[in-house]
């Protein structure tokens, strides 16, 4: 049975390219069946590629174009054992087109000349799960199978499955994918809607301090987001690792300061409120109780600020980047 709360499920087709291991094609089927409860139709070999030039190996985009023409299903995958290249010439494990619902994945880098064994299959299933998530509209984010594998991290270093938030959204009445787009209402989408409301000047009074703190928090996040691209080719792995470590310590300090500021401000407000209500100074016992409450509220506030606002401004940045990319 499907994991979706609605009666409809998307149709999925899988094509093989050349003589790719049937076990790799079967891996796509088992990911869709086991992770999402969606049956997959096996379509056999993908026909001749619709290339715009004679590159060898063919560009990943040629597979996507061919798939879009060959399949009427909601989602279509092509599985190959040949290298896949982007326009820039970079080799990738796969590529997908969200709007067309098509994806091509290769086992080339995972098998590296060997058999498609059990280890390769586990990594490959992770890749397929990530791409299936991408087709559902999930953006890449940490602590999830959607985590980016760029920079100094490979498929072996990301989680096997979706995070709690993604899993919940796939099954939620209001967020699960529905036809025709089959897009999940992601956190990014909700944050984008908040961003649009803010852009229209519809900001709630309580949101102003969040915006200020969000800018401070996101500046640090932004630095982190840029790190993988800074000399990802020029710098040796050990140097990149140490940059990441430094970044993580900076982020920790900012998180700690942010928490102290929030808990401190809450504490002051609580004591003020007590004074205003009772007309007397708080006793030591009352102050201590206020401190405990402030710490708990500080944790909640911190989660709200880092979760909503951090993500919101990141959403802004990514939206702008994607917008520019689409115009190019
Ligand atoms: Zn997730």
Short mmCIF file of C-alpha atoms in Angstrom, two decimals, residues 49-230:
data_model
loop_
_atom_site.label_atom_id
_atom_site.label_comp_id
_atom_site.label_asym_id
_atom_site.label_seq_id
_atom_site.Cartn_x
_atom_site.Cartn_y
_atom_site.Cartn_z
CA UNK A 49 19.44 9.24 -27.38
CA UNK A 50 18.12 12.60 -28.48
CA UNK A 51 21.48 14.40 -28.55
CA UNK A 52 22.13 17.96 -29.57
CA UNK A 53 25.75 17.09 -30.46
CA UNK A 54 27.98 14.01 -30.67
CA UNK A 55 29.56 14.17 -27.22
CA UNK A 56 30.92 10.93 -25.90
CA UNK A 57 29.95 10.04 -23.28
CA UNK A 58 26.57 11.69 -23.96
CA UNK A 59 25.56 14.53 -21.68
CA UNK A 60 23.15 13.78 -18.85
CA UNK A 61 20.66 16.22 -20.37
CA UNK A 62 20.40 14.06 -23.53
CA UNK A 63 19.04 11.20 -21.39
CA UNK A 64 16.50 13.50 -19.74
CA UNK A 65 15.29 14.79 -23.10
CA UNK A 66 14.97 11.25 -24.45
CA UNK A 67 13.13 10.08 -21.33
CA UNK A 68 10.67 12.97 -21.48
CA UNK A 69 9.83 11.94 -25.06
CA UNK A 70 9.64 8.21 -24.33
CA UNK A 71 7.50 8.17 -21.20
CA UNK A 72 4.06 9.50 -20.31
CA UNK A 73 4.43 8.41 -16.70
CA UNK A 74 4.50 10.97 -13.88
CA UNK A 75 8.09 9.99 -13.13
CA UNK A 76 10.61 8.21 -15.37
CA UNK A 77 14.10 6.96 -14.53
CA UNK A 78 16.88 5.81 -16.86
CA UNK A 79 19.61 3.61 -15.37
CA UNK A 80 23.00 3.43 -17.04
CA UNK A 81 26.51 2.18 -16.29
CA UNK A 82 28.11 4.80 -18.53
CA UNK A 83 29.69 8.02 -17.20
CA UNK A 84 27.35 11.02 -17.09
CA UNK A 85 28.60 14.52 -17.79
CA UNK A 86 27.19 17.99 -17.28
CA UNK A 87 27.62 20.87 -19.73
CA UNK A 88 30.75 21.96 -17.90
CA UNK A 89 32.23 18.49 -18.31
CA UNK A 90 31.92 17.51 -14.62
CA UNK A 91 31.10 13.86 -14.04
CA UNK A 92 28.02 13.23 -11.92
CA UNK A 93 26.10 10.27 -10.48
CA UNK A 94 22.90 11.49 -12.02
CA UNK A 95 20.68 14.38 -13.00
CA UNK A 96 16.98 15.07 -12.73
CA UNK A 97 14.48 17.54 -14.11
CA UNK A 98 11.88 18.41 -11.56
CA UNK A 99 9.40 19.98 -14.01
CA UNK A 100 9.50 17.05 -16.45
CA UNK A 101 9.60 14.38 -13.74
CA UNK A 102 12.58 12.62 -15.31
CA UNK A 103 15.89 11.42 -13.86
CA UNK A 104 18.96 9.58 -15.11
CA UNK A 105 21.28 7.79 -12.72
CA UNK A 106 24.53 5.92 -13.31
CA UNK A 107 26.29 3.20 -11.34
CA UNK A 108 29.57 4.05 -13.11
CA UNK A 109 31.30 5.85 -10.22
CA UNK A 110 29.83 3.49 -7.62
CA UNK A 111 31.15 0.28 -9.14
CA UNK A 112 34.37 1.82 -10.46
CA UNK A 113 34.99 -1.09 -12.85
CA UNK A 114 33.90 -3.79 -10.37
CA UNK A 115 30.66 -5.73 -10.00
CA UNK A 116 27.47 -4.04 -8.82
CA UNK A 117 27.78 -5.64 -5.37
CA UNK A 118 25.82 -5.22 -2.13
CA UNK A 119 27.78 -2.09 -1.03
CA UNK A 120 27.30 -0.42 -4.40
CA UNK A 121 23.61 -1.24 -4.26
CA UNK A 122 23.15 0.40 -0.84
CA UNK A 123 24.84 3.59 -2.09
CA UNK A 124 22.89 3.47 -5.34
CA UNK A 125 19.57 3.12 -3.53
CA UNK A 126 20.49 6.20 -1.51
CA UNK A 127 21.08 8.06 -4.78
CA UNK A 128 17.75 6.90 -6.22
CA UNK A 129 15.93 7.89 -3.00
CA UNK A 130 17.53 11.35 -3.18
CA UNK A 131 16.54 11.81 -6.81
CA UNK A 132 13.02 10.53 -6.19
CA UNK A 133 12.88 13.12 -3.37
CA UNK A 134 14.10 15.78 -5.78
CA UNK A 135 11.30 14.91 -8.18
CA UNK A 136 8.82 15.30 -5.31
CA UNK A 137 10.20 18.83 -4.88
CA UNK A 138 12.44 18.34 -1.83
CA UNK A 139 15.46 20.64 -1.75
CA UNK A 140 18.82 19.45 -0.50
CA UNK A 141 19.30 19.83 3.25
CA UNK A 142 21.38 18.32 6.04
CA UNK A 143 20.64 15.24 8.17
CA UNK A 144 18.56 13.66 5.42
CA UNK A 145 19.04 11.48 2.36
CA UNK A 146 18.57 14.84 0.56
CA UNK A 147 21.95 16.04 1.91
CA UNK A 148 24.27 17.43 -0.73
CA UNK A 149 27.02 15.08 -1.86
CA UNK A 150 29.15 17.84 -3.33
CA UNK A 151 32.44 19.07 -1.87
CA UNK A 152 34.19 16.60 0.39
CA UNK A 153 31.31 14.21 0.89
CA UNK A 154 30.13 11.23 -1.13
CA UNK A 155 27.03 9.05 -1.16
CA UNK A 156 28.59 6.86 1.53
CA UNK A 157 28.49 9.77 4.02
CA UNK A 158 24.84 10.79 3.82
CA UNK A 159 21.87 9.26 5.69
CA UNK A 160 20.05 6.27 4.15
CA UNK A 161 16.59 7.72 4.42
CA UNK A 162 14.46 10.84 4.65
CA UNK A 163 14.53 12.99 7.79
CA UNK A 164 11.45 13.13 10.04
CA UNK A 165 10.25 16.36 8.44
CA UNK A 166 10.38 14.96 4.88
CA UNK A 167 8.80 11.66 5.97
CA UNK A 168 6.00 13.55 7.71
CA UNK A 169 5.35 15.79 4.71
CA UNK A 170 5.05 12.79 2.37
CA UNK A 171 2.32 11.36 4.60
CA UNK A 172 0.60 14.58 5.75
CA UNK A 173 -2.96 15.38 4.63
CA UNK A 174 -2.01 18.95 3.73
CA UNK A 175 1.51 18.41 2.46
CA UNK A 176 1.56 15.07 0.58
CA UNK A 177 2.17 15.10 -3.19
CA UNK A 178 -0.93 15.37 -5.37
CA UNK A 179 -1.46 15.32 -9.12
CA UNK A 180 -0.56 16.80 -11.54
CA UNK A 181 2.66 18.24 -10.14
CA UNK A 182 3.16 15.58 -7.46
CA UNK A 183 5.06 18.12 -5.37
CA UNK A 184 5.33 17.92 -1.62
CA UNK A 185 4.58 21.11 0.29
CA UNK A 186 8.11 21.44 1.61
CA UNK A 187 9.41 23.54 4.47
CA UNK A 188 11.11 25.74 1.86
CA UNK A 189 7.78 26.30 0.12
CA UNK A 190 6.08 27.31 3.36
CA UNK A 191 9.00 29.60 4.19
CA UNK A 192 8.81 31.07 0.72
CA UNK A 193 5.14 31.88 1.32
CA UNK A 194 6.12 33.62 4.57
CA UNK A 195 8.80 35.48 2.62
CA UNK A 196 6.22 36.61 0.07
CA UNK A 197 3.99 37.84 2.89
CA UNK A 198 6.93 39.77 4.34
CA UNK A 199 7.80 41.14 0.93
CA UNK A 200 4.23 42.48 0.73
CA UNK A 201 4.90 44.32 3.99
CA UNK A 202 2.64 42.00 5.98
CA UNK A 203 4.94 41.49 8.95
CA UNK A 204 3.57 40.66 12.36
CA UNK A 205 4.93 42.70 15.24
CA UNK A 206 6.43 39.65 16.90
CA UNK A 207 8.33 38.81 13.71
CA UNK A 208 10.60 41.88 13.69
CA UNK A 209 13.07 40.62 16.32
CA UNK A 210 13.09 37.27 14.50
CA UNK A 211 14.03 39.01 11.27
CA UNK A 212 16.96 40.83 12.91
CA UNK A 213 18.27 37.69 14.56
CA UNK A 214 17.63 35.71 11.39
CA UNK A 215 19.87 38.05 9.42
CA UNK A 216 22.68 37.59 11.96
CA UNK A 217 22.22 33.83 12.02
CA UNK A 218 21.94 33.52 8.30
CA UNK A 219 25.11 35.49 7.65
CA UNK A 220 26.95 32.67 9.34
CA UNK A 221 24.89 30.04 7.51
CA UNK A 222 25.70 31.78 4.26
CA UNK A 223 29.42 31.65 4.92
CA UNK A 224 29.01 27.94 5.56
CA UNK A 225 27.05 27.46 2.35
CA UNK A 226 29.83 29.05 0.35
CA UNK A 227 32.59 26.93 1.85
CA UNK A 228 32.19 23.81 -0.29
CA UNK A 229 32.44 25.86 -3.46
CA UNK A 230 35.51 27.79 -2.33
#
